[in-house]
Amino acid sequence: MEIDYSLYLVTDSTPAILGKRNLEDLVRAAVEGGVTVVQYRDKHSDTGHLIRTAHSLRTICKQHAIPLIINDRVDVALAVDADGVHLGQTDMDPVTARGIVGPKMIIGVTVSSLAEAVTAVKDGADYLGIGTVFATPTKEDTKAILGTSGVRDILHGLTSLDDAVPTVAIGGINAGNTQRVIFKSQAKRKRLDGVAVVSAIIAADDPKTVAQELHRLATESPGFINGRQPSPVQSADDLVRRVNAVIKDLGTKQPLCHNMTNLVVQNFAANVALSM
């Protein structure tokens, strides 16, 4: 089964995000809008409720020929014949999971560093969820906020491996930053295969319309790039090395500058302005 990871929905059943709405109805609308993968994530309900809900979601996903992934719970994934299971760093390891679910089930792994990504790939992960990209209220136990540069570093490191494992970014992604995340995280020889969203769809008043827009943004080239490649700047050291040249160019070309200051930076900003 070839998987389209472009718009990966992770559910959230908490009252703060889902409210009093029906999760199955919401997922159905999102899938009709263009979601390509559904991950059922519920950390609080009992096993019986998880299986009943997962069965309903499995039916919806089958009707639209998209995979259903179960978060964490290998037993629930097996009980409903789900397409896959997604594991965090504190969950069952991929090797053990593979021994239980067999060779056909998809296994995804959350990673937040290159070391975790390499280990997951070597342990047989079928795809990686890279995050957290931006701070988000739906996941409070984050080890680090990666930003697009952190995602790019992981993608760059993965290019040295023989396995071309698909990747999605997760954490604070919405319609306002989807294309920036995909574009700015792109490494020289590897880019994201999609974005994973939670509250952007689950908390939306019209999940179908939001999913349609997110799918468009995730699959179309952003209008702001005009054919150019991502910035070659790879690290803070690169930026520091360019400071003198940038200041010299400002003094030579004399663009209109809007300089905002506060008490923290006013002396530094004044010195930069004088040097120009």
XYZ file of N, CA, C and O in Angstrom, residues 55-203:
596
model
N -12.788 1.261 15.597
C -13.569 0.523 14.606
C -14.334 1.492 13.698
O -14.375 1.316 12.472
N -14.949 2.501 14.303
C -15.708 3.480 13.518
C -14.788 4.248 12.576
O -15.118 4.460 11.393
N -13.645 4.668 13.084
C -12.695 5.407 12.251
C -12.136 4.520 11.148
O -11.867 4.990 10.030
N -11.943 3.238 11.455
C -11.446 2.293 10.447
C -12.421 2.207 9.278
O -12.018 2.187 8.108
N -13.714 2.171 9.576
C -14.724 2.123 8.524
C -14.671 3.371 7.646
O -14.721 3.281 6.414
N -14.567 4.526 8.290
C -14.496 5.790 7.544
C -13.265 5.815 6.640
O -13.345 6.171 5.453
N -12.130 5.421 7.184
C -10.888 5.446 6.405
C -10.932 4.458 5.244
O -10.449 4.744 4.139
N -11.502 3.276 5.478
C -11.615 2.285 4.407
C -12.479 2.802 3.259
O -12.183 2.565 2.082
N -13.543 3.503 3.607
C -14.437 4.042 2.579
C -13.723 5.031 1.668
O -14.112 5.206 0.509
N -12.671 5.667 2.186
C -11.940 6.659 1.403
C -10.537 6.176 1.025
O -9.721 6.964 0.529
N -10.270 4.903 1.281
C -9.000 4.268 0.884
C -7.783 5.003 1.437
O -6.794 5.227 0.739
N -7.871 5.394 2.715
C -6.714 5.996 3.371
C -6.399 5.208 4.645
O -7.287 4.575 5.222
N -5.158 5.212 5.092
C -4.777 4.394 6.244
C -5.208 4.994 7.583
O -5.228 6.208 7.759
N -5.517 4.097 8.514
C -5.753 4.471 9.902
C -4.585 3.980 10.734
O -4.263 2.785 10.729
N -3.964 4.902 11.450
C -2.842 4.607 12.339
C -3.326 4.778 13.780
O -4.033 5.742 14.087
N -2.952 3.861 14.650
C -3.316 3.965 16.068
C -2.101 4.446 16.857
O -1.008 3.887 16.719
N -2.285 5.467 17.655
C -1.200 5.994 18.463
C -0.930 5.091 19.656
O -1.841 4.774 20.422
N 0.312 4.633 19.789
C 0.805 3.974 20.996
C 0.289 2.552 21.200
O 1.071 1.625 21.447
N -1.010 2.328 21.075
C -1.648 1.087 21.509
C -1.592 -0.001 20.426
O -2.453 -0.080 19.550
N -0.582 -0.833 20.515
C -0.432 -1.946 19.584
C -1.616 -2.895 19.690
O -2.105 -3.422 18.678
N -2.117 -3.106 20.904
C -3.242 -4.024 21.097
C -4.495 -3.538 20.393
O -5.224 -4.309 19.764
N -4.745 -2.224 20.458
C -5.913 -1.658 19.788
C -5.749 -1.747 18.270
O -6.705 -2.068 17.549
N -4.549 -1.480 17.783
C -4.276 -1.573 16.347
C -4.573 -2.976 15.831
O -5.182 -3.156 14.769
N -4.159 -3.991 16.585
C -4.418 -5.368 16.185
C -5.903 -5.709 16.288
O -6.458 -6.410 15.427
N -6.563 -5.194 17.310
C -7.970 -5.523 17.541
C -8.873 -5.024 16.414
O -9.879 -5.671 16.087
N -8.528 -3.894 15.809
C -9.384 -3.320 14.765
C -8.799 -3.501 13.374
O -9.334 -2.977 12.400
N -7.701 -4.244 13.301
C -7.022 -4.459 12.017
C -6.654 -3.128 11.359
O -6.907 -2.891 10.171
N -6.061 -2.245 12.153
C -5.635 -0.943 11.645
C -4.472 -1.116 10.669
O -3.822 -2.168 10.622
N -4.224 -0.074 9.892
C -3.125 -0.131 8.928
C -1.770 0.048 9.586
O -0.746 -0.349 9.014
N -1.755 0.674 10.770
C -0.463 0.905 11.393
C -0.582 1.355 12.826
O -1.674 1.571 13.367
N 0.581 1.530 13.441
C 0.680 2.008 14.818
C 1.784 3.046 14.866
O 2.793 2.932 14.154
N 1.579 4.081 15.679
C 2.593 5.129 15.820
C 3.148 5.107 17.235
O 2.387 5.092 18.207
N 4.463 5.116 17.340
C 5.135 4.961 18.627
C 5.952 6.193 18.981
O 6.669 6.739 18.128
N 5.861 6.625 20.246
C 6.709 7.691 20.751
C 7.991 7.122 21.316
O 8.184 5.894 21.378
N 8.873 8.001 21.756
C 10.161 7.566 22.280
C 10.043 6.808 23.591
O 10.927 6.049 23.962
N 8.947 6.994 24.314
C 8.759 6.284 25.584
C 7.798 5.110 25.441
O 7.446 4.474 26.431
N 7.363 4.828 24.213
C 6.477 3.699 23.972
C 7.294 2.450 23.633
O 8.524 2.442 23.725
N 6.618 1.418 23.220
C 7.274 0.195 22.771
C 8.236 0.503 21.623
O 7.935 1.331 20.747
N 9.404 -0.141 21.612
C 10.363 0.120 20.539
C 9.898 -0.559 19.249
O 9.147 -1.544 19.272
N 10.314 -0.044 18.092
C 9.844 -0.576 16.806
C 10.171 -2.046 16.577
O 9.381 -2.763 15.955
N 11.299 -2.509 17.064
C 11.681 -3.903 16.853
C 10.702 -4.836 17.570
O 10.212 -5.822 16.996
N 10.396 -4.518 18.830
C 9.433 -5.320 19.575
C 8.053 -5.245 18.941
O 7.351 -6.267 18.802
N 7.663 -4.044 18.534
C 6.354 -3.872 17.906
C 6.252 -4.691 16.620
O 5.220 -5.325 16.359
N 7.306 -4.680 15.840
C 7.290 -5.433 14.581
C 7.109 -6.927 14.845
O 6.404 -7.624 14.099
N 7.713 -7.409 15.904
C 7.566 -8.813 16.247
C 6.143 -9.177 16.615
O 5.726 -10.329 16.467
N 5.371 -8.193 17.088
C 3.983 -8.440 17.497
C 3.014 -8.247 16.329
O 2.120 -9.071 16.110
N 3.194 -7.168 15.561
C 2.211 -6.825 14.524
C 2.492 -7.496 13.185
O 1.617 -7.510 12.306
N 3.695 -8.026 13.000
C 4.008 -8.675 11.740
C 4.594 -7.719 10.716
O 4.746 -6.521 10.967
N 4.908 -8.225 9.531
C 5.649 -7.435 8.548
C 4.829 -6.415 7.768
O 5.395 -5.500 7.163
N 3.508 -6.548 7.746
C 2.702 -5.711 6.858
C 2.225 -4.411 7.505
O 1.957 -3.435 6.799
N 2.101 -4.374 8.813
C 1.564 -3.180 9.462
C 2.576 -2.039 9.442
O 3.769 -2.244 9.655
N 2.083 -0.835 9.185
C 2.930 0.367 9.172
C 3.335 0.703 10.603
O 2.512 0.670 11.513
N 4.614 1.027 10.784
C 5.082 1.492 12.087
C 5.723 2.864 11.905
O 6.690 3.029 11.159
N 5.154 3.848 12.584
C 5.713 5.192 12.579
C 6.323 5.504 13.928
O 5.902 4.960 14.952
N 7.321 6.384 13.942
C 8.023 6.724 15.180
C 8.200 8.241 15.260
O 8.578 8.886 14.277
N 7.933 8.799 16.442
C 8.195 10.215 16.685
C 9.658 10.420 17.031
O 10.212 9.695 17.856
N 10.296 11.416 16.395
C 11.698 11.717 16.678
C 11.871 13.221 16.823
O 11.160 14.006 16.203
N 12.826 13.614 17.651
C 13.103 15.040 17.840
C 14.586 15.349 17.710
O 15.027 16.444 18.042
N 15.359 14.374 17.245
C 16.794 14.598 17.017
C 17.260 13.656 15.927
O 16.585 12.667 15.602
N 18.421 13.959 15.362
C 18.967 13.093 14.317
C 19.293 11.711 14.868
O 19.048 10.699 14.208
N 19.810 11.655 16.087
C 20.152 10.362 16.685
C 18.911 9.482 16.806
O 18.948 8.283 16.488
N 17.794 10.070 17.263
C 16.552 9.306 17.374
C 16.052 8.868 16.005
O 15.542 7.752 15.843
N 16.208 9.743 15.017
C 15.753 9.423 13.668
C 16.545 8.257 13.078
O 15.977 7.328 12.497
N 17.857 8.309 13.222
C 18.709 7.243 12.688
C 18.390 5.918 13.368
O 18.276 4.874 12.705
N 18.231 5.945 14.679
C 17.901 4.722 15.414
C 16.564 4.149 14.953
O 16.428 2.936 14.743
N 15.566 5.016 14.789
C 14.245 4.559 14.365
C 14.293 3.903 12.990
O 13.666 2.870 12.756
N 15.041 4.516 12.074
C 15.162 3.954 10.726
C 15.844 2.591 10.774
O 15.396 1.615 10.148
N 16.924 2.511 11.529
C 17.644 1.243 11.634
C 16.800 0.169 12.312
O 16.982 -1.031 12.057
N 15.864 0.599 13.174
C 14.987 -0.352 13.862
C 13.765 -0.732 13.031
O 12.902 -1.479 13.502
N 13.670 -0.181 11.828
C 12.614 -0.608 10.918
C 11.403 0.283 10.818
O 10.357 -0.149 10.313
N 11.486 1.539 11.261
C 10.350 2.454 11.139
C 9.997 2.665 9.664
O 10.876 2.805 8.817
N 8.699 2.698 9.369
C 8.241 2.921 7.997
C 8.116 4.407 7.667
O 8.126 4.784 6.494
N 7.943 5.238 8.683
C 7.943 6.685 8.491
C 8.292 7.333 9.821
O 8.225 6.698 10.878
N 8.668 8.620 9.758
C 9.039 9.366 10.959
C 8.144 10.591 11.109
O 7.864 11.289 10.131
N 7.739 10.860 12.340
C 7.083 12.119 12.673
C 8.096 13.002 13.380
O 8.537 12.686 14.486
N 8.501 14.098 12.742
C 9.562 14.960 13.276
C 8.937 16.143 14.007
O 8.153 16.900 13.443
N 9.297 16.326 15.263
C 8.746 17.442 16.010
C 9.285 17.480 17.439
O 10.070 16.624 17.819
N 8.948 18.495 18.142
C 7.879 19.435 17.863
C 8.446 20.637 17.091
O 9.475 21.189 17.475
N 7.757 21.035 15.995
C 8.260 22.149 15.188
C 8.031 23.475 15.911
O 8.954 24.257 16.104
N 6.800 23.728 16.304
C 6.450 24.936 17.059
C 5.719 24.525 18.335
O 5.117 23.456 18.396
N 5.758 25.390 19.330
C 5.061 25.114 20.590
C 3.572 24.941 20.327
O 2.989 25.642 19.499
N 2.968 23.995 21.039
C 1.562 23.703 20.827
C 0.917 23.249 22.136
O 1.541 22.507 22.900
N -0.318 23.664 22.391
C -0.999 23.254 23.622
C -1.464 21.803 23.598
O -1.829 21.253 24.629
N -1.458 21.147 22.414
C -1.953 19.775 22.335
C -0.922 18.756 22.776
O -1.238 17.592 22.963
N 0.323 19.172 22.959
C 1.355 18.233 23.397
C 2.311 18.978 24.318
O 3.159 19.742 23.867
N 2.158 18.752 25.617
C 2.932 19.499 26.599
C 4.243 18.814 26.983
O 5.128 19.444 27.549
N 4.379 17.514 26.689
C 5.584 16.784 27.082
C 6.655 16.807 25.995
O 7.279 15.794 25.685
N 6.848 17.963 25.381
C 7.842 18.086 24.320
C 9.232 18.263 24.914
O 9.429 18.983 25.883
N 10.210 17.590 24.302
C 11.585 17.698 24.779
C 12.271 18.942 24.229
O 13.162 19.501 24.856
N 11.881 19.361 23.028
C 12.530 20.505 22.411
C 11.639 21.070 21.313
O 10.849 20.344 20.713
N 11.756 22.366 21.088
C 11.101 23.004 19.957
C 12.141 23.103 18.844
O 13.145 23.797 18.986
N 11.909 22.425 17.733
C 12.922 22.313 16.683
C 12.955 23.516 15.746
O 14.024 23.897 15.273
N 11.800 24.086 15.444
C 11.751 25.082 14.395
C 12.045 24.436 13.045
O 12.356 23.242 12.956
N 11.970 25.218 11.978
C 12.231 24.649 10.652
C 13.697 24.279 10.471
O 14.012 23.320 9.762
N 14.596 25.003 11.116
C 16.023 24.684 10.976
C 16.361 23.352 11.627
O 17.179 22.579 11.108
N 15.707 23.055 12.758
C 15.941 21.770 13.410
C 15.427 20.609 12.575
O 16.061 19.547 12.501
N 14.268 20.806 11.949
C 13.744 19.778 11.048
C 14.694 19.578 9.871
O 14.990 18.451 9.470
N 15.186 20.692 9.325
C 16.109 20.605 8.185
C 17.371 19.851 8.562
O 17.894 19.050 7.776
N 17.887 20.063 9.754
C 19.095 19.350 10.194
C 18.858 17.839 10.227
O 19.732 17.051 9.834
N 17.690 17.436 10.707
C 17.373 16.008 10.754
C 17.237 15.444 9.339
O 17.768 14.374 9.021
N 16.547 16.171 8.458
C 16.402 15.712 7.076
C 17.760 15.607 6.391
O 18.022 14.653 5.646
N 18.616 16.576 6.646
C 19.955 16.549 6.058
C 20.726 15.315 6.530
O 21.386 14.632 5.740
N 20.625 15.004 7.817
C 21.319 13.841 8.345
C 20.784 12.535 7.790
O 21.530 11.569 7.611
N 19.477 12.499 7.494
C 18.875 11.280 6.974
C 19.315 10.969 5.547
O 19.167 9.828 5.088
N 19.836 11.954 4.834
C 20.255 11.702 3.452
C 21.441 10.749 3.371
O 21.709 10.183 2.309
N 22.156 10.560 4.472
C 23.306 9.651 4.464
C 22.880 8.189 4.603
O 23.710 7.286 4.439
N 21.598 7.943 4.897
C 21.110 6.577 5.054
C 20.616 6.029 3.719
O 20.182 6.770 2.836
N 20.673 4.722 3.585
C 20.218 4.083 2.352
C 18.696 4.071 2.254
O 18.132 4.103 1.163
N 18.012 4.001 3.394
C 16.551 3.916 3.398
C 15.922 5.292 3.208
O 16.204 6.217 3.960
N 15.069 5.405 2.196
C 14.359 6.660 1.946
C 13.052 6.651 2.732
O 11.961 6.444 2.178
N 13.135 6.858 4.029
C 11.958 6.782 4.896
C 11.161 8.083 4.803
O 11.725 9.169 4.950
N 9.853 8.004 4.571
C 9.025 9.216 4.526
C 9.029 9.943 5.867
O 9.190 9.324 6.928
N 8.812 11.244 5.816
C 8.813 12.061 7.026
C 7.668 13.065 6.993
O 7.311 13.590 5.933
N 7.096 13.319 8.170
C 6.119 14.396 8.323
C 6.556 15.234 9.517
O 7.148 14.713 10.463
N 6.262 16.515 9.464
C 6.562 17.404 10.581
C 5.290 17.616 11.386
O 4.190 17.656 10.834
N 5.447 17.763 12.700
C 4.277 17.949 13.568
C 4.595 18.957 14.663
O 5.742 19.075 15.104
N 3.560 19.689 15.073
C 3.712 20.609 16.195
C 3.404 22.038 15.815
O 4.245 22.705 15.202
N 2.208 22.503 16.120
C 1.850 23.896 15.874
C 1.692 24.253 14.413
O 1.781 25.432 14.046
N 1.420 23.275 13.560
C 1.317 23.536 12.119
C -0.140 23.843 11.759
O -1.055 23.158 12.191
N -0.307 24.889 10.957
C -1.641 25.318 10.551
C -1.565 25.940 9.166
O -0.499 25.934 8.524
N -2.684 26.494 8.701
C -2.717 27.059 7.351
C -1.766 28.241 7.186
O -1.304 28.524 6.078
N -1.463 28.910 8.282
C -0.594 30.074 8.194
C 0.883 29.760 8.054
O 1.671 30.635 7.662
N 1.282 28.528 8.381
C 2.720 28.225 8.319
C 3.063 26.934 7.574
O 4.228 26.558 7.491
N 2.063 26.251 7.018
C 2.315 24.967 6.359
C 3.366 25.062 5.265
O 4.333 24.287 5.226
N 3.204 26.005 4.363
C 4.146 26.095 3.247
C 5.524 26.555 3.710
O 6.548 26.121 3.172
N 5.566 27.402 4.717
C 6.865 27.822 5.256
C 7.601 26.644 5.877
O 8.809 26.498 5.707
N 6.861 25.798 6.598
C 7.490 24.622 7.212
C 8.066 23.704 6.138
O 9.217 23.262 6.219
N 7.284 23.417 5.111
C 7.745 22.510 4.045
C 8.924 23.106 3.301
O 9.926 22.423 3.037
N 8.846 24.389 2.972
C 9.899 25.027 2.174
C 11.165 25.265 2.976
O 12.271 24.904 2.553
N 11.026 25.847 4.164
C 12.208 26.225 4.942
C 12.916 25.037 5.584
O 14.083 25.133 5.958
N 12.233 23.911 5.716
C 12.881 22.737 6.312
C 13.567 21.861 5.270
O 14.232 20.889 5.614
N 13.424 22.204 4.020
C 13.953 21.356 2.947
C 15.482 21.304 2.972
O 16.161 22.318 2.952
N 16.026 20.084 3.032
C 17.472 19.888 2.941
C 17.849 19.750 1.474
O 16.986 19.706 0.590
N 19.138 19.659 1.217
C 19.604 19.657 -0.172
C 19.052 18.480 -0.951
O 18.677 18.602 -2.119
N 18.974 17.311 -0.322
C 18.543 16.115 -1.044
C 17.320 15.436 -0.421
O 16.975 14.325 -0.803
N 16.681 16.091 0.522
C 15.495 15.478 1.139
C 14.559 16.559 1.654
O 15.010 17.539 2.242
N 13.289 16.345 1.435
C 12.279 17.263 1.944
C 11.189 16.470 2.651
O 11.102 15.245 2.536
N 10.352 17.178 3.389
C 9.234 16.535 4.072
C 8.264 15.926 3.063
O 8.062 16.472 1.975
N 7.651 14.818 3.456
C 6.618 14.196 2.632
C 5.232 14.705 2.997
O 4.260 14.411 2.291
N 5.148 15.448 4.100
C 3.863 15.984 4.492
C 3.930 16.684 5.826
O 4.986 16.793 6.444
N 2.770 17.173 6.254
C 2.655 17.823 7.563
C 1.569 17.126 8.359
O 0.562 16.660 7.802
N 1.787 17.035 9.656
C 0.788 16.465 10.562
C 0.145 17.598 11.348
O 0.842 18.461 11.873
N -1.179 17.595 11.413
C -1.899 18.661 12.098
C -2.847 18.057 13.123
O -3.336 16.940 12.959
N -3.094 18.816 14.163
C -4.013 18.375 15.215
C -5.127 19.407 15.336
O -6.159 19.316 14.682
N -4.902 20.422 16.157
C -5.967 21.377 16.461
C -6.385 22.213 15.259
O -7.517 22.710 15.217
N -5.520 22.384 14.276
C -5.878 23.167 13.090
C -7.131 22.601 12.426
O -7.930 23.344 11.839
N -7.307 21.277 12.516
C -8.510 20.646 11.960
C -9.492 20.252 13.063
O -10.689 20.536 12.962
N -8.994 19.614 14.126
C -9.882 19.095 15.164
C -10.670 20.217 15.844
O -11.832 20.041 16.210
N -10.056 21.378 16.018
C -10.726 22.493 16.688
C -11.449 23.425 15.717
O -12.051 24.412 16.138
